[in-house]
Tab-separated table of C-alpha atoms in Angstrom:
chain	number	residue	atom	x	y	z
A	1	MET	CA	-31.157	23.302	0.476
A	2	ALA	CA	-27.393	23.606	0.161
A	3	ALA	CA	-27.619	27.257	1.150
A	4	GLU	CA	-29.666	26.320	4.168
A	5	ASN	CA	-26.907	24.004	5.304
A	6	MET	CA	-24.307	26.749	5.159
A	7	VAL	CA	-25.004	27.765	8.729
A	8	PRO	CA	-22.373	27.776	11.447
A	9	THR	CA	-21.418	24.313	12.659
A	10	GLY	CA	-19.636	25.571	15.717
A	11	GLY	CA	-18.340	28.697	17.333
A	12	SER	CA	-15.756	30.672	15.366
A	13	SER	CA	-14.020	31.600	18.616
A	14	PRO	CA	-10.609	33.262	19.027
A	15	VAL	CA	-9.152	29.884	20.030
A	16	ILE	CA	-10.387	28.324	16.798
A	17	ARG	CA	-8.879	31.159	14.773
A	18	GLN	CA	-5.612	30.758	16.678
A	19	LEU	CA	-5.679	27.049	15.920
A	20	GLU	CA	-6.217	27.578	12.186
A	21	SER	CA	-3.411	30.153	12.194
A	22	ALA	CA	-1.078	27.745	13.994
A	23	PHE	CA	-1.754	24.921	11.509
A	24	THR	CA	-1.083	27.219	8.560
A	25	LYS	CA	2.111	28.582	10.137
A	26	ILE	CA	3.427	25.092	10.930
A	27	GLY	CA	2.614	23.697	7.470
A	28	VAL	CA	3.635	20.117	6.665
A	29	THR	CA	6.596	18.823	8.695
A	30	GLY	CA	8.455	15.584	9.257
A	31	ALA	CA	6.153	14.853	12.194
A	32	HIS	CA	3.144	14.949	9.849
A	33	LYS	CA	4.895	12.503	7.525
A	34	GLN	CA	5.630	10.131	10.400
A	35	ILE	CA	1.983	10.207	11.489
A	36	LEU	CA	0.863	9.630	7.894
A	37	ALA	CA	3.225	6.667	7.532
A	38	LEU	CA	2.049	4.975	10.732
A	39	VAL	CA	-1.599	5.482	9.840
A	40	LEU	CA	-1.244	4.425	6.202
A	41	ILE	CA	0.647	1.220	6.991
A	42	GLY	CA	-2.132	0.166	9.337
A	43	CYS	CA	-4.804	0.991	6.744
A	44	LEU	CA	-2.910	-0.978	4.085
A	45	PHE	CA	-3.061	-4.067	6.293
A	46	ASP	CA	-6.759	-3.358	6.869
A	47	SER	CA	-7.377	-3.438	3.133
A	48	PHE	CA	-5.428	-6.678	2.753
A	49	GLU	CA	-7.515	-8.170	5.547
A	50	GLN	CA	-10.787	-7.161	3.894
A	51	ASN	CA	-9.678	-9.015	0.761
A	52	THR	CA	-8.423	-12.184	2.468
A	53	ILE	CA	-11.733	-14.062	2.332
A	54	GLY	CA	-11.929	-13.610	-1.426
A	55	VAL	CA	-8.275	-14.610	-1.854
A	56	ALA	CA	-8.457	-17.598	0.500
A	57	GLY	CA	-11.998	-18.603	-0.477
A	58	PRO	CA	-11.075	-21.399	-2.947
A	59	ILE	CA	-8.718	-23.016	-0.401
A	60	LEU	CA	-11.301	-22.762	2.391
A	61	LYS	CA	-13.942	-24.320	0.156
A	62	GLU	CA	-11.652	-27.258	-0.606
A	63	HIS	CA	-10.253	-27.670	2.928
A	64	TRP	CA	-13.512	-27.376	4.891
A	65	GLY	CA	-16.027	-28.166	2.175
A	66	LEU	CA	-17.626	-24.716	2.360
A	67	THR	CA	-20.194	-23.483	-0.120
A	68	GLY	CA	-20.219	-20.197	-1.971
A	69	THR	CA	-22.908	-19.060	0.451
A	70	ASP	CA	-20.577	-19.768	3.384
A	71	ILE	CA	-17.806	-17.691	1.810
A	72	GLY	CA	-20.265	-14.861	1.154
A	73	PHE	CA	-21.473	-15.065	4.764
A	74	LEU	CA	-17.926	-14.509	6.020
A	75	ASN	CA	-17.788	-11.276	4.038
A	76	THR	CA	-21.224	-10.252	5.320
A	77	ILE	CA	-20.006	-10.719	8.892
A	78	THR	CA	-16.864	-8.705	8.194
A	79	PHE	CA	-18.652	-5.731	6.614
A	80	GLY	CA	-21.561	-5.832	9.065
A	81	SER	CA	-19.300	-5.764	12.123
A	82	ALA	CA	-17.181	-3.077	10.413
A	83	ALA	CA	-20.245	-0.844	10.257
A	84	ILE	CA	-20.970	-1.405	13.955
A	85	GLY	CA	-17.294	-0.919	14.831
A	86	ARG	CA	-17.247	2.421	13.045
A	87	LEU	CA	-20.276	3.695	14.929
A	88	LEU	CA	-18.935	2.648	18.322
A	89	SER	CA	-15.491	4.059	17.545
A	90	GLY	CA	-17.079	7.343	16.497
A	91	ILE	CA	-19.017	7.736	19.735
A	92	LEU	CA	-16.041	6.771	21.901
A	93	GLY	CA	-13.630	8.808	19.797
A	94	ASP	CA	-15.646	11.983	20.366
A	95	ARG	CA	-15.704	11.307	24.073
A	96	TYR	CA	-12.260	9.906	24.862
A	97	GLY	CA	-10.137	10.980	21.906
A	98	ARG	CA	-8.997	9.825	18.486
A	99	ARG	CA	-5.609	8.478	19.535
A	100	VAL	CA	-6.872	5.834	21.947
A	101	MET	CA	-9.430	4.532	19.434
A	102	LEU	CA	-6.841	4.323	16.644
A	103	THR	CA	-4.703	2.049	18.820
A	104	ILE	CA	-7.609	-0.051	20.115
A	105	ASN	CA	-9.007	-0.640	16.631
A	106	LEU	CA	-5.697	-1.806	15.183
A	107	LEU	CA	-5.196	-4.045	18.221
A	108	LEU	CA	-8.641	-5.611	17.639
A	109	PHE	CA	-7.715	-6.138	13.997
A	110	THR	CA	-4.487	-7.854	15.060
A	111	ILE	CA	-6.224	-10.115	17.582
A	112	GLY	CA	-8.901	-10.978	15.039
A	113	SER	CA	-6.354	-11.883	12.359
A	114	ALA	CA	-4.487	-14.138	14.769
A	115	ALA	CA	-7.785	-15.776	15.770
A	116	CYS	CA	-8.578	-16.378	12.084
A	117	ALA	CA	-5.211	-18.079	11.627
A	118	MET	CA	-5.904	-20.450	14.545
A	119	ALA	CA	-9.636	-21.034	13.917
A	120	PRO	CA	-10.382	-24.779	14.309
A	121	ASN	CA	-13.695	-24.661	12.417
A	122	PHE	CA	-16.051	-22.470	10.405
A	123	THR	CA	-17.984	-21.240	13.446
A	124	MET	CA	-14.866	-19.932	15.173
A	125	LEU	CA	-13.721	-18.355	11.918
A	126	CYS	CA	-17.016	-16.444	11.800
A	127	PHE	CA	-16.420	-15.097	15.328
A	128	ALA	CA	-12.862	-14.144	14.409
A	129	ARG	CA	-14.087	-12.297	11.314
A	130	ALA	CA	-16.478	-10.301	13.495
A	131	ILE	CA	-13.519	-9.160	15.634
A	132	VAL	CA	-11.590	-8.248	12.495
A	133	GLY	CA	-14.565	-6.261	11.214
A	134	PHE	CA	-14.862	-4.248	14.424
A	135	GLY	CA	-11.193	-3.326	14.227
A	136	VAL	CA	-11.071	-2.583	10.503
A	137	GLY	CA	-14.203	-0.437	10.537
A	138	GLY	CA	-13.173	1.723	13.452
A	139	GLU	CA	-9.569	1.970	12.288
A	140	ILE	CA	-10.306	3.581	8.938
A	141	SER	CA	-12.981	6.030	10.095
A	142	THR	CA	-10.797	7.120	13.031
A	143	ALA	CA	-7.790	7.515	10.727
A	144	VAL	CA	-9.726	9.782	8.345
A	145	THR	CA	-10.920	11.955	11.231
A	146	MET	CA	-7.528	12.083	12.899
A	147	LEU	CA	-5.505	13.070	9.843
A	148	SER	CA	-7.929	15.842	8.920
A	149	GLU	CA	-7.477	17.289	12.423
A	150	PHE	CA	-3.678	17.295	12.345
A	151	CYS	CA	-3.275	19.417	9.246
A	152	SER	CA	-3.627	22.912	7.827
A	153	PRO	CA	-6.813	23.823	5.915
A	154	LYS	CA	-5.036	23.352	2.585
A	155	PHE	CA	-3.417	20.023	3.361
A	156	ARG	CA	-6.200	18.381	5.391
A	157	GLY	CA	-7.999	17.137	2.267
A	158	THR	CA	-4.883	15.522	0.860
A	159	ALA	CA	-4.011	13.948	4.224
A	160	ALA	CA	-7.449	12.360	4.600
A	161	GLY	CA	-7.385	11.273	0.957
A	162	LEU	CA	-4.049	9.517	1.376
A	163	VAL	CA	-5.765	7.051	3.716
A	164	ASN	CA	-7.689	5.679	0.753
A	165	VAL	CA	-4.585	5.684	-1.427
A	166	GLY	CA	-3.183	3.098	0.971
A	167	ALA	CA	-6.438	1.291	1.742
A	168	GLY	CA	-8.676	1.450	-1.325
A	169	GLY	CA	-5.997	2.096	-3.941
A	170	PHE	CA	-2.834	0.095	-3.338
A	171	GLY	CA	-4.556	-2.163	-0.816
A	172	ASN	CA	-7.191	-3.536	-3.192
A	173	PHE	CA	-4.727	-3.679	-6.068
A	174	LEU	CA	-1.964	-5.513	-4.188
A	175	ALA	CA	-4.124	-7.812	-2.033
A	176	PRO	CA	-4.356	-10.640	-4.632
A	177	ALA	CA	-0.598	-10.437	-5.282
A	178	PHE	CA	0.110	-10.507	-1.537
A	179	GLY	CA	-2.072	-13.600	-1.205
A	180	LEU	CA	-0.296	-15.363	-4.068
A	181	LEU	CA	3.070	-14.532	-2.448
A	182	ILE	CA	2.048	-16.086	0.868
A	183	PHE	CA	0.604	-19.157	-0.856
A	184	THR	CA	3.870	-19.578	-2.757
A	185	LEU	CA	6.012	-19.271	0.364
A	186	PHE	CA	3.729	-21.500	2.468
A	187	PRO	CA	2.047	-24.038	0.181
A	188	GLY	CA	-0.357	-26.697	1.402
A	189	GLU	CA	-3.813	-26.918	2.937
A	190	ASN	CA	-2.862	-24.540	5.779
A	191	SER	CA	-1.609	-21.779	3.513
A	192	TRP	CA	-4.690	-19.696	4.338
A	193	ARG	CA	-3.672	-19.747	8.010
A	194	TRP	CA	-0.300	-18.260	7.086
A	195	LEU	CA	-2.122	-15.550	5.150
A	196	PHE	CA	-3.998	-14.399	8.250
A	197	ALA	CA	-0.916	-14.749	10.469
A	198	SER	CA	1.178	-12.684	8.061
A	199	LEU	CA	-1.234	-9.786	8.565
A	200	ALA	CA	-1.405	-10.060	12.351
A	201	LEU	CA	2.319	-9.834	13.075
A	202	PRO	CA	3.166	-6.598	11.181
A	203	ALA	CA	-0.008	-4.959	12.452
A	204	LEU	CA	1.078	-5.713	16.024
A	205	LEU	CA	4.374	-3.941	15.289
A	206	VAL	CA	2.464	-0.884	14.053
A	207	VAL	CA	0.466	-0.885	17.316
A	208	PHE	CA	3.800	-0.637	19.154
A	209	TYR	CA	5.032	2.316	17.111
A	210	ARG	CA	1.722	4.163	17.173
A	211	ARG	CA	2.225	5.006	20.824
A	212	PHE	CA	4.287	7.923	19.478
A	213	VAL	CA	1.259	9.402	17.676
A	214	PRO	CA	-0.226	12.197	19.851
A	215	GLU	CA	-3.837	13.231	20.293
A	216	THR	CA	-5.051	15.797	17.769
A	217	PRO	CA	-4.798	19.475	18.772
A	218	ARG	CA	-8.398	20.081	17.653
A	219	PHE	CA	-9.754	17.468	20.049
A	220	LEU	CA	-7.590	18.734	22.913
A	221	ALA	CA	-8.671	22.336	22.302
A	222	SER	CA	-12.336	21.270	22.178
A	223	LYS	CA	-11.882	19.811	25.676
A	224	ASN	CA	-10.140	22.978	26.963
A	225	ARG	CA	-6.842	21.087	27.298
A	226	ILE	CA	-4.961	24.062	25.895
A	227	GLY	CA	-1.590	23.201	27.416
A	228	GLU	CA	-1.643	19.734	25.852
A	229	ALA	CA	-2.772	21.186	22.523
A	230	ASN	CA	0.160	23.621	22.550
A	231	LYS	CA	2.541	20.742	23.264
A	232	VAL	CA	1.224	18.724	20.307
A	233	LEU	CA	1.426	21.759	18.017
A	234	SER	CA	5.009	22.288	19.148
A	235	ILE	CA	5.798	18.629	18.402
A	236	LEU	CA	4.369	19.032	14.895
A	237	ALA	CA	6.424	22.200	14.397
A	238	SER	CA	9.600	20.437	15.593
A	239	GLY	CA	9.399	17.965	12.705
A	240	SER	CA	9.694	14.822	14.846
A	241	LEU	CA	7.290	12.807	17.006
A	242	LYS	CA	10.107	12.291	19.532
A	243	PRO	CA	11.877	15.662	19.633
A	244	ARG	CA	14.761	16.282	22.010
A	245	ASN	CA	14.574	19.284	24.315
A	246	LEU	CA	11.121	20.255	23.086
A	247	VAL	CA	10.259	23.911	23.599
A	248	VAL	CA	6.492	24.372	23.950
A	249	HIS	CA	5.214	27.491	22.203
A	250	GLU	CA	1.977	29.186	23.204
A	251	TYR	CA	0.090	28.886	19.925
A	252	LEU	CA	-3.241	28.941	21.771
A	253	THR	CA	-4.209	31.135	24.706
A	254	THR	CA	-7.074	30.979	27.150
A	255	ASP	CA	-7.621	34.737	27.303
A	256	HIS	CA	-10.761	34.545	25.157
A	257	MET	CA	-11.876	31.036	26.003
A	258	THR	CA	-15.641	30.627	25.708
A	259	ASP	CA	-18.047	27.955	26.856
A	260	GLU	CA	-18.243	26.737	23.236
A	261	ALA	CA	-14.884	25.055	23.650
A	262	LEU	CA	-16.294	23.046	26.545
A	263	GLU	CA	-19.372	21.702	24.762
A	264	LYS	CA	-19.783	17.961	25.258
A	265	SER	CA	-20.196	15.612	22.351
A	266	ASP	CA	-23.735	14.419	21.674
A	267	TRP	CA	-24.147	12.034	18.734
A	268	ARG	CA	-27.850	12.929	18.541
A	269	GLU	CA	-26.852	16.305	17.067
A	270	LEU	CA	-26.278	14.535	13.765
A	271	PHE	CA	-30.007	13.983	13.471
A	272	ARG	CA	-30.948	17.590	14.156
A	273	ALA	CA	-30.602	20.679	11.993
A	274	PRO	CA	-28.286	21.666	10.426
A	275	PHE	CA	-26.375	18.385	10.471
A	276	ILE	CA	-29.170	16.060	9.394
A	277	GLY	CA	-29.367	17.969	6.105
A	278	ARG	CA	-25.816	16.935	5.271
A	279	THR	CA	-25.512	13.596	7.100
A	280	ILE	CA	-28.352	11.810	5.296
A	281	PRO	CA	-27.569	12.915	1.699
A	282	VAL	CA	-23.852	12.150	2.019
A	283	ALA	CA	-24.581	8.801	3.707
A	284	ILE	CA	-26.891	7.852	0.820
A	285	ALA	CA	-24.219	8.966	-1.650
A	286	ILE	CA	-21.535	6.761	-0.115
A	287	LEU	CA	-23.962	3.841	0.044
A	288	MET	CA	-24.440	4.214	-3.705
A	289	SER	CA	-20.710	4.432	-4.415
A	290	TYR	CA	-19.594	1.623	-2.098
A	291	GLY	CA	-22.435	-0.592	-3.264
A	292	ALA	CA	-21.476	-0.147	-6.915
A	293	GLN	CA	-17.766	-0.642	-6.211
A	294	LEU	CA	-18.163	-3.797	-4.111
A	295	SER	CA	-20.607	-5.284	-6.608
A	296	VAL	CA	-18.107	-4.889	-9.437
A	297	LEU	CA	-15.210	-6.162	-7.283
A	298	THR	CA	-17.215	-9.232	-6.324
A	299	LEU	CA	-18.627	-10.066	-9.740
A	300	MET	CA	-15.884	-9.138	-12.225
A	301	PRO	CA	-14.081	-12.517	-11.956
A	302	VAL	CA	-17.436	-14.249	-12.481
A	303	ILE	CA	-18.192	-11.968	-15.433
A	304	PHE	CA	-14.857	-12.794	-17.074
A	305	VAL	CA	-15.407	-16.523	-16.535
A	306	SER	CA	-18.840	-16.179	-18.157
A	307	MET	CA	-17.064	-14.602	-21.142
A	308	GLY	CA	-15.056	-17.828	-21.542
A	309	TYR	CA	-11.810	-16.989	-19.729
A	310	THR	CA	-10.060	-19.211	-17.190
A	311	LEU	CA	-10.099	-18.453	-13.460
A	312	SER	CA	-6.433	-17.371	-13.461
A	313	GLY	CA	-7.028	-15.186	-16.499
A	314	SER	CA	-10.086	-13.669	-14.856
A	315	LEU	CA	-8.094	-12.767	-11.739
A	316	LEU	CA	-5.389	-11.203	-13.914
A	317	TYR	CA	-7.935	-9.130	-15.822
A	318	SER	CA	-9.538	-8.067	-12.539
A	319	MET	CA	-6.153	-6.808	-11.310
A	320	ILE	CA	-5.707	-4.840	-14.535
A	321	ILE	CA	-9.039	-3.138	-13.946
A	322	GLN	CA	-8.026	-2.461	-10.331
A	323	SER	CA	-5.035	-0.450	-11.566
A	324	GLY	CA	-7.495	2.372	-12.170
A	325	SER	CA	-8.266	2.371	-8.434
A	326	VAL	CA	-4.723	3.371	-7.493
A	327	LEU	CA	-4.689	6.276	-9.928
A	328	GLY	CA	-8.166	7.400	-8.857
A	329	ALA	CA	-7.234	7.532	-5.179
A	330	ILE	CA	-4.025	9.459	-5.935
A	331	ALA	CA	-5.908	11.915	-8.151
A	332	ALA	CA	-8.502	12.525	-5.425
A	333	SER	CA	-5.752	13.294	-2.897
A	334	MET	CA	-4.269	15.887	-5.242
A	335	PHE	CA	-7.676	17.370	-6.090
A	336	GLY	CA	-8.294	17.675	-2.347
A	337	TYR	CA	-5.592	20.336	-2.262
A	338	TYR	CA	-6.738	22.370	-5.243
A	339	LEU	CA	-10.443	21.853	-6.011
A	340	PRO	CA	-13.833	22.311	-4.293
A	341	ARG	CA	-15.297	19.092	-2.929
A	342	LYS	CA	-18.734	19.230	-4.549
A	343	LYS	CA	-17.314	19.941	-7.991
A	344	VAL	CA	-15.032	16.885	-7.829
A	345	LEU	CA	-17.840	14.674	-6.501
A	346	THR	CA	-20.425	15.839	-9.026
A	347	VAL	CA	-18.213	15.615	-12.120
A	348	GLY	CA	-16.712	12.325	-10.916
A	349	ALA	CA	-20.157	10.765	-10.418
A	350	ALA	CA	-21.283	11.819	-13.909
A	351	LEU	CA	-18.151	10.310	-15.480
A	352	ALA	CA	-18.461	7.101	-13.421
A	353	CYS	CA	-22.020	6.766	-14.698
A	354	LEU	CA	-20.791	7.299	-18.265
A	355	ALA	CA	-17.983	4.739	-17.832
A	356	ALA	CA	-20.446	2.119	-16.544
A	357	VAL	CA	-22.672	2.631	-19.572
A	358	SER	CA	-19.646	2.496	-21.894
A	359	ILE	CA	-18.614	-0.940	-20.608
A	360	VAL	CA	-21.873	-2.560	-21.767
A	361	THR	CA	-22.423	-0.481	-24.902
A	362	LEU	CA	-18.892	-0.096	-26.267
A	363	GLY	CA	-17.074	-3.046	-24.666
A	364	THR	CA	-17.182	-5.220	-27.778
A	365	ASN	CA	-13.889	-6.987	-26.979
A	366	ILE	CA	-11.742	-7.763	-23.974
A	367	TYR	CA	-9.419	-4.806	-24.541
A	368	LEU	CA	-12.260	-2.297	-24.494
A	369	VAL	CA	-13.793	-3.973	-21.441
A	370	LEU	CA	-10.464	-3.660	-19.617
A	371	LEU	CA	-10.060	-0.043	-20.725
A	372	PHE	CA	-13.537	1.095	-19.688
A	373	GLY	CA	-13.339	-1.074	-16.570
A	374	ALA	CA	-10.120	0.636	-15.458
A	375	ILE	CA	-11.652	4.042	-16.208
A	376	PHE	CA	-14.718	3.069	-14.175
A	377	GLN	CA	-12.542	2.020	-11.225
A	378	PHE	CA	-10.590	5.277	-11.531
A	379	PHE	CA	-13.726	7.327	-10.950
A	380	VAL	CA	-15.031	4.928	-8.280
A	381	LEU	CA	-11.922	5.456	-6.117
A	382	LEU	CA	-11.842	9.145	-7.011
A	383	LEU	CA	-15.342	9.430	-5.520
A	384	ASN	CA	-14.781	7.189	-2.499
A	385	THR	CA	-11.586	9.016	-1.587
A	386	SER	CA	-13.209	12.425	-2.095
A	387	ILE	CA	-16.036	11.384	0.241
A	388	TRP	CA	-13.388	10.537	2.854
A	389	ILE	CA	-12.006	14.051	2.390
A	390	TYR	CA	-15.457	15.664	2.477
A	391	ALA	CA	-16.950	13.857	5.482
A	392	PRO	CA	-14.657	15.204	8.277
A	393	GLU	CA	-15.247	18.770	7.076
A	394	LEU	CA	-19.025	18.518	7.516
A	395	PHE	CA	-18.979	18.373	11.316
A	396	PRO	CA	-17.419	20.319	14.207
A	397	THR	CA	-14.832	18.634	16.404
A	398	ARG	CA	-17.268	17.656	19.151
A	399	ILE	CA	-19.202	15.272	16.863
A	400	ARG	CA	-16.762	14.783	13.987
A	401	ALA	CA	-15.626	11.242	14.811
A	402	PHE	CA	-19.177	9.916	15.000
A	403	GLY	CA	-20.295	11.889	11.960
A	404	VAL	CA	-17.499	10.420	9.842
A	405	ALA	CA	-18.105	6.966	11.323
A	406	LEU	CA	-21.824	7.096	10.509
A	407	ILE	CA	-21.196	8.059	6.885
A	408	LEU	CA	-18.500	5.420	6.355
A	409	ALA	CA	-20.565	2.799	8.206
A	410	THR	CA	-23.313	3.313	5.651
A	411	GLY	CA	-20.770	2.445	2.975
A	412	SER	CA	-19.782	-0.717	4.856
A	413	ALA	CA	-23.435	-1.697	5.189
A	414	ALA	CA	-23.759	-1.493	1.404
A	415	GLY	CA	-21.226	-4.305	1.131
A	416	SER	CA	-23.580	-6.674	2.937
A	417	PHE	CA	-26.530	-6.482	0.524
A	418	VAL	CA	-25.860	-4.564	-2.732
A	419	PRO	CA	-23.575	-7.274	-4.239
A	420	THR	CA	-26.407	-9.764	-3.680
A	421	ILE	CA	-28.784	-7.566	-5.672
A	422	SER	CA	-26.164	-7.178	-8.403
A	423	GLY	CA	-25.670	-10.939	-8.473
A	424	MET	CA	-29.390	-11.447	-9.055
A	425	LEU	CA	-29.336	-8.908	-11.877
A	426	PHE	CA	-26.316	-10.661	-13.411
A	427	ASP	CA	-28.132	-13.999	-13.336
A	428	SER	CA	-31.107	-12.440	-15.134
A	429	TYR	CA	-29.570	-9.845	-17.450
A	430	GLY	CA	-25.831	-10.511	-17.554
A	431	MET	CA	-23.210	-7.769	-17.457
A	432	ILE	CA	-25.713	-5.111	-18.539
A	433	GLY	CA	-27.658	-5.681	-15.312
A	434	VAL	CA	-24.581	-5.157	-13.112
A	435	PHE	CA	-23.308	-2.003	-14.780
A	436	GLY	CA	-26.808	-0.661	-15.439
A	437	LEU	CA	-27.398	-0.741	-11.683
A	438	ALA	CA	-23.991	0.916	-11.100
A	439	ALA	CA	-24.851	3.720	-13.544
A	440	GLY	CA	-28.164	4.343	-11.797
A	441	MET	CA	-26.504	4.396	-8.374
A	442	TYR	CA	-24.021	7.036	-9.472
A	443	ALA	CA	-26.862	9.162	-10.830
A	444	VAL	CA	-28.407	9.070	-7.345
A	445	PHE	CA	-24.952	9.879	-5.914
A	446	ALA	CA	-24.663	13.025	-8.039
A	447	PHE	CA	-28.119	14.223	-6.936
A	448	CYS	CA	-27.460	13.667	-3.215
A	449	ILE	CA	-24.173	15.582	-3.290
A	450	GLN	CA	-26.024	18.699	-4.434
A	451	LEU	CA	-27.888	18.747	-1.097
A	452	GLY	CA	-24.740	19.165	1.001
A	453	PRO	CA	-22.685	22.320	1.655
A	454	GLU	CA	-19.354	23.186	0.064
A	455	THR	CA	-16.547	22.823	2.623
A	456	TYR	CA	-13.414	23.621	0.617
A	457	GLY	CA	-11.577	26.541	2.165
A	458	ARG	CA	-14.051	26.771	5.055
A	459	SER	CA	-13.422	26.492	8.775
A	460	MET	CA	-13.889	23.005	10.196
A	461	GLU	CA	-15.814	24.542	13.092
A	462	ASP	CA	-17.928	27.104	11.234
A	463	LEU	CA	-18.807	26.642	7.565
A	464	SER	CA	-19.867	30.274	7.314
A	465	GLN	CA	-16.246	31.333	7.884
A	466	PRO	CA	-13.216	30.975	5.570
A	467	ALA	CA	-10.627	28.649	7.040
A	468	GLU	CA	-7.893	31.224	6.558
A	469	ALA	CA	-9.824	34.435	7.144
A	470	ASP	CA	-7.290	35.668	9.662
A	471	GLN	CA	-4.192	34.183	8.087
A	472	PRO	CA	-1.344	36.268	6.709
A	473	LYS	CA	-1.258	36.432	2.935
A	474	VAL	CA	1.916	34.395	2.828
A	475	ALA	CA	-0.140	31.410	3.995
A	476	GLN	CA	-2.088	31.622	0.759
A	477	GLN	CA	1.146	31.363	-1.209
A	478	GLN	CA	2.192	27.950	0.063
A	479	GLY	CA	3.436	25.673	-2.688
A	480	PRO	CA	1.681	22.565	-3.916
A	481	VAL	CA	1.416	19.624	-1.597
A	482	VAL	CA	3.836	17.615	-3.690
A	483	ALA	CA	6.531	20.172	-2.976
A	484	GLU	CA	5.625	20.188	0.723
A	485	LEU	CA	5.931	16.430	0.961
A	486	ARG	CA	9.337	16.475	-0.662
A	487	THR	CA	10.807	18.868	1.872
């Protein structure tokens, strides 16, 4: 079935080949780094926001007399609206552009955070969380799509992966510490309001600076806006998002423009061949991975308490386990430069499955539980980040935003029901039920990945063509991404 999916996803036109050549020639510049910084800062705040209910939950329960079910419902609203926000952002992003959706989503996130800070009661807090979810969901899926479209074939995987370094890696790891900092600076029953407000204000500043981020050249070229695409490529080549005396180079020409470049986006293509053969398996895979990750994130403090540790000790141990997440996301970003996608995903899923089994079979003391737990989280973020790298490469530009949004929305949907199933298994079977389910989910993950095509080194518009088929050999000799980022 994988071979069947290796059919062209779009026209390998002269304009597309010119575009790939231009990206490779430009390489990684200061302008790319500025775009990465603005996107990553926003995604870091997104991750903090997704963790705020868990961090502020004990205070909300005491202040408003909420139950554990109420706290869980707030998370269900957040993840459910995030899934819807991703789908809507994908459809609109394919029609109107990535840049406008990136700004709108972060603005929604900012408004939602401010509304959370001022919520007078639980009902209004629920509405505010829905706004936050819409913004967070669309923000991350748009960011993944956008960064993959700004970069050369070699660097696009690392660029997309860096989103999860900020969001899933450092974001999840630092969120509890950020919450404790705010609670220390602003003690009292309203400390949770300061937590939400502290996220809204910096995010609003990022909205201001993001006006410098241009539309992606791939989207502009797909809409036959060749002049604008050449301007953006020239900005990237200049090394600054606000260059002085910009000279626009003609990287793309219209001499061989075909009707393929003018094809309109139609989200229904995702459910027709060849795209359905890659959309469904990868969506199921990310549902498995997100479901396992969110279950462990939700239940680990409870598991540690059941082992006899205090609440503060349980939170500390959970942060230690989360350290593996940071390393996993960083590793995935580096692997995105050097290794085929399916190989990383398949091997990573097998090792995540093994780590989950090791926790319940070999975790005879707290030190081994922490060790295998951190290893498990390493492979979890390795897989989630690699999926973020893989997803944009599965679809041509005309439907890429919605394709990525649909896959990531499936992951968000997992957060609304899989932790509940894991909680039931924990009540009945203890830790072995939680990690037994996680091991089984990663086995399903590994199987589903085999059904998709390999995209590493392939054109983003036509998987039957090498991404650098027409590139000069010097393009193949570019140094590692670490060296590029240091220049």
